[in-house]
Coordinates of C-alpha atoms in Angstrom, one line a residue:
X1 CA 80.0 5.9 83.0
X2 CA 83.5 6.9 82.6
X3 CA 84.4 3.1 81.4
X4 CA 81.6 2.4 79.2
X5 CA 80.7 6.1 77.7
X6 CA 83.7 8.3 78.5
X7 CA 82.8 11.9 78.9
X8 CA 79.6 13.2 78.4
X9 CA 79.3 16.4 76.5
X10 CA 76.2 18.8 76.4
X11 CA 75.4 20.2 72.9
X12 CA 74.2 23.5 72.4
X13 CA 70.6 24.6 72.8
X14 CA 69.2 24.4 68.8
X15 CA 65.4 24.8 68.0
X16 CA 63.4 21.5 67.2
X17 CA 62.8 20.5 63.8
X18 CA 65.6 22.9 62.3
X19 CA 69.1 22.2 60.8
X20 CA 70.4 23.8 64.2
X21 CA 70.0 20.4 66.0
X22 CA 71.6 17.9 63.7
X23 CA 74.4 20.4 63.4
X24 CA 74.6 20.8 67.4
X25 CA 74.7 17.0 67.4
X26 CA 77.3 16.6 64.8
X27 CA 80.2 18.7 66.7
X28 CA 80.0 15.7 69.2
X29 CA 78.7 12.4 67.8
X30 CA 81.7 11.4 66.0
X31 CA 83.6 11.4 69.4
X32 CA 81.4 10.6 72.0
X33 CA 79.0 7.6 72.2
X34 CA 76.3 9.9 74.8
X35 CA 75.4 13.6 74.9
X36 CA 72.8 15.4 76.6
X37 CA 70.8 17.9 74.3
X38 CA 70.5 21.2 76.0
X39 CA 67.2 21.7 77.0
X40 CA 65.9 18.7 75.4
X41 CA 67.6 15.2 76.8
X42 CA 69.6 12.6 76.3
X43 CA 71.1 11.0 73.0
X44 CA 73.4 7.9 72.8
X45 CA 74.3 6.0 69.5
X46 CA 76.0 2.5 69.2
X47 CA 76.5 -0.4 66.8
X48 CA 73.0 -1.2 67.1
X49 CA 69.6 -0.5 68.4
X50 CA 70.6 -2.7 71.8
X51 CA 73.8 -1.4 72.1
X52 CA 72.2 2.1 72.2
X53 CA 69.6 1.5 74.6
X54 CA 72.5 -0.3 77.0
X55 CA 74.1 3.4 76.7
X56 CA 71.0 5.5 77.4
X57 CA 70.5 3.0 80.4
X58 CA 73.7 3.8 81.6
X59 CA 73.5 7.5 81.5
X60 CA 70.2 7.5 82.9
X61 CA 71.6 5.3 86.1
X62 CA 74.2 7.8 86.6
X63 CA 71.8 10.9 86.5
X64 CA 69.9 9.3 89.3
X65 CA 72.6 8.6 91.2
X66 CA 73.8 12.0 91.0
X67 CA 70.4 13.8 91.7
X68 CA 70.4 11.3 94.9
X69 CA 74.2 12.3 96.1
X70 CA 73.3 16.2 95.4
X71 CA 69.9 15.7 97.2
X72 CA 71.9 13.9 100.2
X73 CA 74.6 16.5 100.5
X74 CA 77.1 16.6 97.8
X75 CA 79.1 14.4 94.8
X76 CA 82.9 13.2 96.3
X77 CA 84.2 13.7 92.9
X78 CA 87.9 11.4 92.2
X79 CA 90.6 13.1 90.9
X80 CA 91.9 12.0 87.6

């Protein structure tokens, strides 16, 4: 995830179908290829549809690994 997407920020909660949501995304989308939308889900962007799709697959795979690691006890974080 770090080598393909970098850090994945969490955009502040915004009400769907309001200007707040694109404003929250705009803060992060220029510097990140993927982000989490608080209380909504995930968002990725790429040079094309398939590129964005593969980035989403990477994020979902990482989320699954993180969930299982936490269920088994804890994550072993590696220092920078």
